[in-house]
């Protein structure tokens, strides 16, 4: 019975408690985070189709069964101002007041969108996240970043609005398609690289088993037997602990939180650019390319050990992730980098450059020529 108790990580973000629960019954704790039931639910369409009875149990566990449920497709396209406006209309229909709660069940895109709705509706209502993808469990659900895409840019409109509860149940991962597992691995590897050398060593050590389940297969289908093949709960807990520690120290991303952007500066550029090509990259794939590139740049400059760069590249590849892609034309690269929301008007783009596993330079400079060299 004891091992069924969710593992707990406590955060205090801008003076607000935010609790992460990880375990097979985490969803049943929902009522603890809903002071004024019933809540309203924004649920990913695939999750609602694949896990109907578990969702019903979670809702019933919250005492008051709410019929106010909005089912949305996942994917980057839903992160739009138009969708946000639709959600506001739905919240009005549901009669959600300032003491209401929005519960989001899904991956990073659903959580980003629902979190933004929660942070702006009636100047901010309570938000609870049930992450259902690996990426959301180790990254997107923690730390209160919300966003939609606008003006042709990724995530320029957003807020910091932490979920009061983050209930992570690995059972949801059983229906996760291969591509989403790979995306989650990119963020888990990133988290290990910035803050947990032991986790990185463990992942690297497990790369043959990882390759067996992640390297080959139809990216759109779930991976049979994957949940029992590797210690996912342990790894997710370790990665979540690192992320929680970072956001606890620097919720508003003034300093140490910037490390979480490892691989993201170039990642956002190639992700945006690739959407216009025949092989659009997912977020995790783009971040993998971005991480491999900055490790190569740092190793070439002699500021990071070459064997570390090799290990990072090996691990990403064994997880079925790309480590390079065709370089965008230099003018496009420069223009997209200028649109990076982490760029400041005085300093331009500050890259996260590795020195070693667990130590990042947060103020790195990288030229477009270096990037093009390593991409090509
Ligand atoms: N996903 C990066 C962050 O939360 O800061």
mmCIF file of N, CA and C and ligand atoms in Angstrom, residues 139 145 243 253 257 260, ligand 1:
data_model
loop_
_atom_site.group_PDB
_atom_site.id
_atom_site.type_symbol
_atom_site.label_atom_id
_atom_site.label_comp_id
_atom_site.label_asym_id
_atom_site.label_seq_id
_atom_site.Cartn_x
_atom_site.Cartn_y
_atom_site.Cartn_z
ATOM 1 N N UNK A 139 8.559 18.712 -17.147
ATOM 2 C CA UNK A 139 8.899 20.103 -17.449
ATOM 3 C C UNK A 139 7.683 21.037 -17.446
ATOM 4 N N UNK A 145 4.770 28.513 -16.005
ATOM 5 C CA UNK A 145 4.783 29.269 -17.259
ATOM 6 C C UNK A 145 3.541 28.913 -18.070
ATOM 7 N N UNK A 243 13.770 20.352 -11.548
ATOM 8 C CA UNK A 243 13.012 21.493 -12.072
ATOM 9 C C UNK A 243 12.379 22.278 -10.924
ATOM 10 N N UNK A 253 12.510 33.746 -13.603
ATOM 11 C CA UNK A 253 13.570 33.570 -14.604
ATOM 12 C C UNK A 253 14.465 34.805 -14.728
ATOM 13 N N UNK A 257 16.968 30.020 -13.457
ATOM 14 C CA UNK A 257 15.954 29.327 -14.262
ATOM 15 C C UNK A 257 16.322 29.364 -15.746
ATOM 16 N N UNK A 260 17.205 26.309 -17.758
ATOM 17 C CA UNK A 260 16.204 25.399 -18.348
ATOM 18 C C UNK A 260 16.015 25.660 -19.841
HETATM 19 N N1 LIG B 1 10.376 25.062 -19.718
HETATM 20 C C1 LIG B 1 11.326 25.980 -19.205
HETATM 21 C C2 LIG B 1 10.885 26.635 -17.949
HETATM 22 O O1 LIG B 1 9.894 26.263 -17.356
HETATM 23 O O2 LIG B 1 11.518 27.561 -17.516
#
